Amino acid sequence: MTRFLRGPVALVQRLSLWLASAMLAIDLLAILYGVFTRYVAGGAPIWTDELARYLIIGAVMLAMGTVWIEGGHMRVALIERLLPRALGRLLSWYQWLLTLAIAFVGAWISYRYAQSVSMFTSQGLGISRTVPVMAMPIGFAMLALLALCHGPRPLPTLHEEPEPETTP
Amino acid sequence: MTLAMLAVFLIHVLLGLPLFIALLATAVVGFFFVDVSMIPRMMPQQFFGGINAFSLMAIPLFILAGNLMNASKLTDRLMALARLLVGHLRGGMGHVNVVSSVFFAGVNGSAVADTSALGSLLVPAMRKEGYSTAFAAGLTAGSSLIGPIIPPSIFMILYASLTNTSVGDLFLAGVIPGLLLGVAFMTMNAVHAWRIGLPKRGGWPSKRELAVTALGALPALIAPFIIVAGIVMGVVTPTESGALTALYVALYGVVAGNLTLPGLWKAIVDTTRLTAAIFVIMAASSIVSWLLSYAQVPSQFVELLTPYIDSPVIILLLLSLITFATGMFMEEVSALMLLTPIFAPIAMLAGIDMVHLGIIITLNITIALITPPMGACVYVAAAVSRLEITALFRTIWPFVITALVVLMALILFPSLALWLPTTLG
């Protein structure tokens, strides 16, 4: 990743993780609100269940790219350490290209899918089903963007510190 | 088709790709065998549908409760109580390790979190007492298996959502097997301590000391009872129970003065990271799972095992063998997501209780967390103990065998798991 890209990528990472975490916090509050209204106000609104589901899906998709660049997705990073340098580099290229391909195709087909369900309305919130489903293309597009900026370099593993964001 | 998909998946896992990417690549290959034109519609639909269930929302909330427990320093109080209860016995720190895991399991359903939180504190303490690093790390990884068995359990919530089984019954069914695992590891530790000649340290604590420490740990100790009682009595759903537990731990942390706003935010951010890592695997697994169902793999599997249908024990042994072997090479959430829909029909035909099957599969999947080459808990235990991973893989087998003995007991005596849900459920 060039020095020019490091700042914007770090900003995207921080923002997406912040937003996803805020969605998780709102999700917790929505569920607690549902319990509170059921036992205190005498009846729970039907939208809390749906809002909780959509918020978590949104949080997961938003954080997917950031977790990828941090090396937080579960994987077995054993063989790449045992390979000679040249083969290791080839493997990093393959991992990167496959991730990019899946992220781009995922963004495209899930965008098309999100548009195809626009005529359906969700039961609880009464919104178009396109709204929650759009979390998928946004998530895959962010993964594609972050993977593109990261380049074909090896990913950090879960027990390694991620690469520092700025160079001295 | 199944073999091609398996080969693609294993190759990509070994090549070090994140599991959700490996699963998505496997799904694409699977669609080439079925009907490639289904990709644009079925892949997004199954991906979204795989995580669009209210019952699954309990998973991040219980993870959050565990993270908040650490941030609120409740873990320290639980360990202090464990130290007081069993620390004076021969091999005391090893016993403290196991008992802390039992306590910790009551709020946190993740074995990896257990290994990480307890290992960093207890491995050095065990080393100081005279244990080898390999045994200390092995016991930390082994006893962390109690986490997903004693309620709450992420694996049980997943299993329940896949098979429409009661989460409350599964949680109750996990209590005795979880305690059995604890007893098994404590026995193993006692024998090891006697063999290497570890001394006893100190005497029984005074009643006052015990009462004060127990009172300090009480907020954490009652959490599992709130969780299970709320669900079993039908007062709250598992997801609501997760939210209430998180709120309860957070309130305790604030009142006790241990939880600051940055600490709370860090717990939420850490939960988001782990939730994203788990949920994308679940979403990608559900596409592969759908493909396997579309290709009628579950019914082919039923046909294969039909000769043994009259013997539930043989069926459970075979299913355990497959789960154990799969778990060695596949990440636990994806293994659970892929195997459960295949196993459920044959188990129903053989008259196996679905709660019993849930406990057997959960324990099998959990044991995979300490088996080479992919046991996540072993990697974490090696990292926190600063031990070479290959050295720990060599010494982990006695712990795996101990857990397998408990599994065997559960297969042969279903009442060990079913007695509590039958009595209280």
XYZ file of C-alpha atoms in Angstrom:
593
model
C 0.000 0.000 0.000
C 1.465 3.383 -0.943
C 1.941 6.088 1.668
C -0.692 8.127 -0.207
C -3.352 5.459 0.389
C -2.566 4.667 4.027
C -4.396 7.656 5.494
C -7.671 7.236 3.565
C -7.685 3.455 4.124
C -7.158 3.887 7.858
C -9.991 6.435 7.888
C -12.332 4.048 6.037
C -11.382 1.261 8.462
C -12.012 3.397 11.533
C -15.272 4.824 10.188
C -16.718 1.490 9.124
C -15.810 -0.185 12.408
C -17.200 2.772 14.356
C -20.466 2.681 12.388
C -20.775 -1.097 12.709
C -20.167 -0.879 16.472
C -22.775 1.870 16.782
C -25.232 -0.402 14.958
C -24.474 -3.202 17.430
C -25.072 -0.820 20.355
C -28.402 0.320 18.831
C -29.288 -3.343 18.278
C -28.803 -4.003 22.006
C -30.975 -0.996 22.879
C -33.710 -2.092 20.442
C -33.904 -5.565 21.994
C -33.952 -4.118 25.515
C -36.680 -1.694 24.425
C -38.709 -4.677 23.186
C -38.394 -6.433 26.563
C -39.191 -3.230 28.439
C -42.342 -2.486 26.448
C -43.551 -6.083 26.744
C -43.326 -6.202 30.519
C -43.803 -2.553 31.465
C -45.870 -0.942 28.708
C -47.987 -4.074 28.173
C -47.123 -4.909 24.560
C -43.978 -5.110 22.441
C -43.807 -3.378 19.052
C -43.301 -5.782 16.155
C -40.480 -3.781 14.597
C -37.825 -4.400 17.282
C -37.225 -7.992 16.152
C -36.755 -6.940 12.525
C -34.647 -3.894 13.374
C -32.340 -6.072 15.526
C -31.807 -8.520 12.637
C -31.156 -5.858 10.038
C -28.811 -3.916 12.310
C -26.648 -6.957 12.977
C -26.533 -7.864 9.277
C -25.583 -4.262 8.510
C -22.891 -4.266 11.216
C -21.438 -7.563 9.971
C -21.270 -6.428 6.347
C -19.815 -3.026 7.252
C -17.102 -4.546 9.430
C -16.273 -7.393 7.008
C -13.673 -5.418 5.019
C -11.992 -3.897 8.061
C -11.772 -7.268 9.794
C -10.239 -8.677 6.573
C -7.513 -6.018 6.421
C -6.772 -6.531 10.133
C -6.386 -10.264 9.516
C -9.282 -10.961 11.895
C -11.159 -13.444 9.685
C -10.614 -17.054 10.687
C -8.046 -18.779 8.488
C -5.181 -21.259 8.689
C -1.955 -19.367 8.071
C 0.329 -22.381 8.296
C 1.417 -23.280 4.766
C 2.287 -19.726 3.730
C 4.917 -19.604 6.488
C 6.540 -22.823 5.358
C 6.763 -21.910 1.666
C 9.910 -20.460 0.071
C 9.699 -16.712 -0.488
C 8.900 -16.832 -4.197
C 6.114 -19.362 -3.735
C 4.834 -17.422 -0.736
C 4.576 -14.322 -2.899
C 2.707 -16.299 -5.560
C 0.303 -17.553 -2.901
C -0.294 -14.004 -1.648
C -1.162 -12.971 -5.207
C -3.604 -15.864 -5.540
C -5.248 -15.054 -2.181
C -5.552 -11.410 -3.146
C -6.949 -12.023 -6.660
C -9.504 -14.555 -5.425
C -10.624 -12.215 -2.628
C -10.916 -9.349 -5.104
C -12.868 -11.470 -7.590
C -15.291 -12.718 -4.935
C -15.717 -9.218 -3.475
C -16.411 -7.604 -6.867
C -18.749 -10.366 -8.065
C -20.410 -10.450 -4.626
C -21.001 -6.684 -4.745
C -22.436 -6.856 -8.256
C -24.771 -9.839 -7.868
C -25.998 -8.772 -4.440
C -26.692 -5.268 -5.791
C -28.771 -6.812 -8.577
C -30.516 -9.024 -6.025
C -31.234 -6.033 -3.755
C -32.884 -4.222 -6.689
C -34.933 -7.315 -7.571
C -36.600 -7.437 -4.143
C -37.616 -3.771 -4.122
C -41.307 -4.615 -4.579
C -41.412 -6.459 -1.245
C -42.016 -4.606 2.005
C -40.768 -5.826 5.369
C -43.523 -6.776 7.833
C -42.216 -5.047 10.949
C -40.608 -1.814 9.799
C -42.684 -1.444 6.640
C -39.645 -0.563 4.532
C -38.603 -1.877 1.148
C -36.608 -5.120 1.444
C -33.968 -3.461 -0.724
C -32.879 -1.348 2.278
C -31.556 -4.171 4.501
C -30.358 -6.248 1.536
C -28.222 -3.318 0.317
C -25.937 -4.075 3.282
C -24.526 -6.925 1.157
C -23.371 -4.938 -1.901
C -22.059 -2.176 0.361
C -20.134 -4.704 2.465
C -18.678 -6.543 -0.529
C -17.820 -3.245 -2.253
C -15.960 -2.097 0.865
C -14.130 -5.408 0.997
C -13.175 -4.956 -2.680
C -12.006 -1.398 -2.040
C -9.922 -2.296 1.008
C -8.473 -5.384 -0.697
C -7.570 -3.293 -3.727
C -5.790 -0.740 -1.543
C -4.086 -3.413 0.564
C -2.560 -5.050 -2.487
C -1.166 -8.575 -2.826
C 0.669 -8.542 0.494
C 0.285 -11.282 3.115
C -2.468 -10.678 5.648
C -1.549 -10.414 9.313
C -2.622 -13.406 11.410
C -4.797 -13.162 14.530
C -1.831 -13.121 16.889
C 0.323 -10.683 14.952
C 0.118 -6.948 15.292
C -1.269 -5.352 12.110
C 1.146 -3.300 10.064
C 1.532 0.251 11.439
C -0.636 2.772 9.685
C 2.060 5.365 9.056
C 5.703 5.138 8.139
C 8.266 7.070 10.169
C -20.034 -32.850 -6.819
C -19.650 -33.265 -3.047
C -16.074 -34.525 -3.446
C -15.163 -31.673 -5.794
C -16.608 -29.141 -3.340
C -14.764 -30.758 -0.441
C -11.495 -30.698 -2.405
C -11.918 -27.035 -3.376
C -12.738 -26.104 0.210
C -9.811 -27.987 1.773
C -7.316 -26.672 -0.788
C -8.388 -23.088 -0.184
C -8.349 -23.520 3.592
C -4.821 -24.937 3.418
C -3.791 -22.103 1.125
C -4.604 -19.754 3.985
C -7.654 -17.997 2.568
C -10.166 -16.643 5.077
C -12.764 -19.371 5.593
C -15.661 -17.326 4.269
C -13.770 -16.740 1.008
C -12.947 -20.474 0.828
C -16.647 -21.283 1.396
C -17.821 -18.790 -1.240
C -15.318 -20.215 -3.755
C -16.596 -23.716 -2.884
C -20.181 -22.563 -3.431
C -19.311 -21.152 -6.880
C -17.803 -24.531 -7.859
C -20.902 -26.282 -6.488
C -23.198 -24.129 -8.634
C -21.241 -25.189 -11.730
C -22.371 -28.765 -10.988
C -25.983 -27.790 -10.229
C -26.928 -24.841 -12.428
C -24.597 -21.914 -12.888
C -27.447 -19.575 -13.830
C -28.704 -19.820 -10.229
C -25.653 -17.955 -8.880
C -26.989 -14.354 -9.166
C -30.230 -15.225 -7.351
C -29.400 -18.030 -4.918
C -26.016 -16.861 -3.635
C -27.191 -13.475 -2.266
C -30.502 -14.956 -1.108
C -28.855 -17.753 0.899
C -26.055 -15.484 2.156
C -28.580 -12.980 3.540
C -30.983 -15.676 4.744
C -28.198 -17.519 6.573
C -27.843 -14.717 9.124
C -31.339 -13.237 9.006
C -32.748 -15.023 12.078
C -33.675 -13.409 15.390
C -32.386 -16.383 17.402
C -28.866 -15.858 15.968
C -28.825 -12.307 17.348
C -28.144 -13.878 20.754
C -24.589 -14.722 19.633
C -23.147 -11.167 19.537
C -24.988 -10.303 22.738
C -23.455 -13.176 24.708
C -20.037 -12.307 23.224
C -20.616 -8.731 24.382
C -21.582 -9.937 27.865
C -18.289 -11.874 28.044
C -16.252 -8.875 26.872
C -18.039 -6.636 29.378
C -17.318 -9.161 32.102
C -13.603 -8.830 31.356
C -13.835 -5.036 31.182
C -15.731 -4.967 34.496
C -12.984 -7.095 36.112
C -15.539 -9.766 37.060
C -13.132 -12.370 35.650
C -10.592 -11.427 38.350
C -13.180 -11.980 41.082
C -14.143 -15.384 39.676
C -10.488 -16.396 39.620
C -10.014 -15.174 43.189
C -12.912 -17.382 44.296
C -11.534 -20.381 42.373
C -8.104 -19.803 43.950
C -9.670 -19.788 47.402
C -11.763 -22.909 46.779
C -9.123 -25.195 45.239
C -5.822 -23.297 45.237
C -4.579 -25.002 48.402
C -4.907 -28.541 46.969
C -1.970 -30.416 45.409
C -1.635 -28.970 41.901
C -3.762 -26.053 43.102
C -3.127 -23.678 40.216
C -4.158 -26.372 37.710
C -7.416 -26.842 39.627
C -7.876 -23.056 39.728
C -7.516 -23.072 35.934
C -10.317 -25.650 35.516
C -12.680 -24.158 38.139
C -12.179 -20.667 36.667
C -13.177 -22.091 33.269
C -16.362 -23.509 34.807
C -17.214 -20.127 36.361
C -16.205 -18.236 33.218
C -18.386 -20.534 31.093
C -21.454 -19.274 32.913
C -21.297 -15.897 31.194
C -19.090 -16.412 28.158
C -19.933 -19.119 25.614
C -16.633 -18.899 23.747
C -13.751 -21.293 24.405
C -11.257 -19.078 22.581
C -12.097 -16.098 24.815
C -11.709 -18.367 27.855
C -8.246 -19.569 26.712
C -7.101 -16.048 26.000
C -8.414 -14.457 29.216
C -7.377 -17.199 31.648
C -4.227 -18.396 29.879
C -2.365 -15.117 30.088
C -2.819 -15.091 33.887
C -2.797 -18.761 34.838
C -0.059 -20.250 32.634
C 2.666 -18.136 34.316
C 1.148 -18.928 37.748
C 1.141 -22.664 36.958
C 4.726 -22.473 35.717
C 5.746 -20.845 38.989
C 4.114 -23.725 40.876
C 6.277 -26.258 39.021
C 4.204 -27.238 35.981
C 5.791 -27.446 32.526
C 4.674 -24.728 30.101
C 3.299 -27.377 27.737
C 1.057 -28.932 30.425
C -0.088 -25.516 31.684
C -0.963 -24.379 28.155
C -2.585 -27.746 27.381
C -4.753 -27.621 30.513
C -5.763 -24.023 29.711
C -6.811 -25.030 26.187
C -8.448 -28.269 27.403
C -10.474 -26.736 30.226
C -11.659 -23.951 27.918
C -13.791 -26.636 26.200
C -16.160 -26.265 29.143
C -17.080 -22.772 27.838
C -19.313 -23.785 24.919
C -20.901 -26.681 26.890
C -22.088 -24.879 30.030
C -24.749 -22.284 29.097
C -24.741 -19.862 27.382
C -23.277 -21.474 24.279
C -22.838 -19.991 20.812
C -22.705 -23.455 19.205
C -25.963 -24.496 20.908
C -27.747 -21.346 19.699
C -26.587 -22.144 16.162
C -27.646 -25.794 16.438
C -31.039 -24.762 17.837
C -31.657 -22.356 14.956
C -30.781 -25.091 12.428
C -32.955 -27.830 13.956
C -35.766 -25.896 15.659
C -34.739 -27.325 19.016
C -35.414 -25.424 22.255
C -32.393 -23.329 23.275
C -33.550 -23.587 26.899
C -33.505 -27.408 26.793
C -30.070 -27.398 25.124
C -28.696 -24.990 27.727
C -30.028 -27.188 30.550
C -28.668 -30.313 28.861
C -25.189 -28.774 28.747
C -24.854 -28.256 32.515
C -23.990 -31.835 33.605
C -21.679 -32.570 30.612
C -19.870 -29.281 31.286
C -19.382 -30.163 34.958
C -18.279 -33.683 33.939
C -15.611 -32.152 31.702
C -14.480 -30.050 34.663
C -14.246 -33.124 36.932
C -12.376 -35.051 34.218
C -9.763 -32.312 33.737
C -9.376 -31.832 37.510
C -8.792 -35.583 37.918
C -6.224 -35.491 35.143
C -4.518 -32.517 36.779
C -4.522 -34.199 40.215
C -2.861 -37.329 38.800
C -0.281 -35.213 36.938
C 0.462 -33.124 40.061
C 0.938 -36.298 42.131
C 3.213 -37.845 39.456
C 5.540 -34.848 39.231
C 5.482 -34.390 43.018
C 3.919 -30.950 43.356
C 3.468 -29.920 47.014
C 0.261 -28.777 48.738
C 0.166 -25.069 49.501
C -1.547 -23.601 52.569
C -4.735 -24.848 54.179
C -8.476 -24.386 53.794
C -9.552 -20.736 53.718
C -11.434 -19.330 56.680
C -15.236 -19.109 56.435
C -15.060 -15.325 56.557
C -12.492 -15.155 53.767
C -14.591 -17.512 51.654
C -17.796 -15.554 52.316
C -16.216 -12.205 51.398
C -14.696 -13.554 48.154
C -17.879 -15.405 47.205
C -19.884 -12.230 47.780
C -17.503 -10.340 45.468
C -17.950 -12.943 42.740
C -21.720 -13.299 43.283
C -22.770 -10.946 40.451
C -20.934 -13.186 37.980
C -22.012 -16.434 39.632
C -25.732 -15.675 39.408
C -25.563 -14.606 35.743
C -25.907 -18.159 34.311
C -28.936 -18.807 36.536
C -30.595 -15.615 35.267
C -29.834 -16.645 31.670
C -31.095 -20.225 31.928
C -34.057 -19.528 34.218
C -35.297 -16.676 32.027
C -35.238 -18.834 28.901
C -36.564 -22.052 30.451
C -39.433 -20.260 32.200
C -40.355 -18.574 28.919
C -39.904 -15.092 30.342
C -37.420 -14.058 27.650
C -36.087 -15.441 24.378
C -32.378 -16.419 24.171
C -31.656 -13.176 22.293
C -33.398 -11.065 24.930
C -31.571 -13.042 27.592
C -28.269 -12.132 25.889
C -29.243 -8.448 25.856
C -30.296 -8.522 29.518
C -27.058 -10.300 30.518
C -25.000 -7.658 28.690
C -26.995 -4.904 30.408
C -26.655 -6.614 33.790
C -22.850 -6.987 33.479
C -22.487 -3.403 32.188
C -24.579 -2.008 35.057
C -22.543 -4.021 37.536
C -19.311 -2.676 36.006
C -20.548 0.920 36.213
C -21.814 0.562 39.800
C -18.586 -1.169 40.889
C -16.611 1.622 39.236
C -14.647 -0.755 36.992
C -16.317 -0.003 33.666
C -15.489 3.312 32.030
C -17.011 4.678 28.820
C -13.861 3.883 26.761
C -13.881 0.378 28.281
C -17.527 -0.071 27.302
C -16.843 1.148 23.754
C -13.806 -1.141 23.404
C -15.958 -4.124 24.471
C -18.547 -3.189 21.805
C -15.885 -2.754 19.083
C -14.213 -6.088 19.972
C -17.629 -7.754 19.854
C -18.301 -6.240 16.423
C -14.999 -7.611 15.072
C -15.675 -11.140 16.345
C -19.341 -11.043 15.277
C -18.335 -10.059 11.734
C -15.783 -12.898 11.612
C -18.345 -15.482 12.818
C -21.402 -14.269 10.886
C -19.746 -14.106 7.443
C -18.751 -17.759 7.900
C -22.350 -18.601 8.855
C -23.668 -16.707 5.835
C -21.228 -18.359 3.415
C -21.810 -21.800 5.001
C -25.543 -21.509 4.449
C -24.975 -21.290 0.661
C -22.873 -24.477 0.705
C -25.414 -26.097 3.017
C -28.238 -25.217 0.619
C -26.252 -26.676 -2.288
C -25.691 -29.930 -0.392
C -29.421 -30.158 0.371
C -30.258 -29.368 -3.271
C -27.946 -32.196 -4.331
C -29.791 -34.454 -1.820
C -26.657 -35.216 0.159
C -28.608 -35.604 3.470
C -30.874 -38.300 1.989
C -27.874 -40.098 0.464
C -26.297 -39.999 3.906
C -29.457 -41.460 5.460
C -29.360 -44.319 2.913
C -25.713 -44.968 3.743
C -26.409 -45.335 7.459
C -29.774 -47.129 7.161
C -28.262 -50.559 8.110
C -27.409 -49.173 11.556
C -30.691 -47.338 12.096
C -31.768 -49.709 14.907
C -28.775 -48.836 17.049
C -28.716 -45.184 18.167
C -25.360 -45.767 19.902
C -23.686 -46.895 16.660
C -25.289 -43.999 14.775
C -24.033 -41.530 17.389
C -20.551 -43.090 17.307
C -20.433 -42.819 13.523
C -21.713 -39.235 13.563
C -19.147 -38.379 16.249
C -16.344 -39.931 14.215
C -17.334 -37.890 11.162
C -17.712 -34.687 13.202
C -14.380 -35.233 14.935
C -12.562 -35.841 11.641
C -14.315 -32.884 9.989
C -13.629 -30.629 12.955
C -9.900 -31.332 12.675
C -9.785 -29.742 9.231
C -12.702 -27.329 9.233
C -13.510 -24.282 11.327
C -16.121 -25.101 13.986
C -18.977 -22.768 12.967
C -18.854 -23.888 9.324
C -18.555 -27.563 10.371
C -21.641 -27.180 12.579
C -23.568 -25.355 9.847
C -22.730 -27.966 7.207
C -23.022 -31.187 9.227
C -26.152 -30.520 11.327
C -28.632 -30.486 8.405
C -27.058 -33.726 7.121
C -27.094 -35.466 10.529
C -30.539 -34.374 11.767
C -32.658 -36.625 9.464
C -30.725 -39.820 10.264
C -30.794 -39.012 14.002
C -34.567 -38.524 13.874
C -35.009 -41.826 12.039
C -32.873 -43.593 14.633
C -35.043 -42.155 17.422
C -32.252 -40.031 18.901
C -33.455 -37.094 20.960
C -32.553 -33.871 19.125
C -31.359 -32.275 22.378
C -29.052 -35.271 22.956
C -27.758 -35.012 19.387
C -27.195 -31.286 19.961
C -25.014 -31.937 22.996
C -23.033 -34.666 21.193
C -22.432 -32.476 18.123
C -21.592 -29.436 20.278
C -19.074 -31.408 22.333
C -17.533 -32.926 19.184
C -17.224 -29.536 17.540
C -15.818 -28.105 20.769
C -13.172 -30.847 21.052
C -12.061 -29.836 17.541
C -10.955 -26.543 19.086
C -7.957 -28.358 20.604
C -7.110 -30.848 17.853
C -4.329 -30.286 15.307
C -3.967 -28.797 12.767
C -6.730 -26.178 13.157
C -7.555 -26.100 16.890
C -8.050 -22.391 17.558
C -7.681 -22.746 21.342
C -4.286 -24.433 20.924
C -3.065 -21.529 18.790
C -4.264 -19.025 21.391
C -2.829 -21.060 24.304
C 0.522 -21.321 22.476
C 0.499 -17.583 21.798
C -0.269 -16.543 25.396
C 2.257 -19.083 26.760
C 4.944 -18.115 24.198
C 5.228 -21.795 23.285
C 6.030 -23.288 19.875
C 2.736 -24.470 18.349
C 4.185 -27.838 17.281
C 5.307 -28.523 20.877
C 1.780 -27.900 22.143
C 0.255 -30.039 19.395
C 2.451 -32.921 20.611
C 1.291 -32.588 24.233
C -2.394 -31.826 23.657
C -3.504 -35.440 22.990
C -4.082 -36.498 26.648
C -6.500 -33.563 26.949
C -8.267 -34.577 23.731
C -8.576 -38.165 25.008
C -9.984 -36.947 28.362
C -12.663 -34.955 26.523
C -13.381 -37.980 24.288
C -13.960 -40.131 27.382
C -16.644 -37.652 28.521
C -18.125 -37.723 25.000
C -18.246 -41.529 25.139
C -20.046 -41.402 28.490
C -22.624 -39.020 27.009
C -23.211 -41.311 24.031
C -23.657 -44.394 26.216
C -25.737 -42.655 28.912
C -28.055 -40.078 27.276
C -29.643 -39.311 30.651
C -26.454 -37.456 31.637
C -27.527 -34.798 29.167
C -31.296 -35.274 29.163
C -32.015 -35.565 32.875
C -31.996 -31.822 33.607
C -34.156 -30.700 30.644
C -36.582 -33.554 31.328
C -36.839 -32.634 35.008
C -36.882 -28.835 34.717
C -37.804 -28.135 31.079
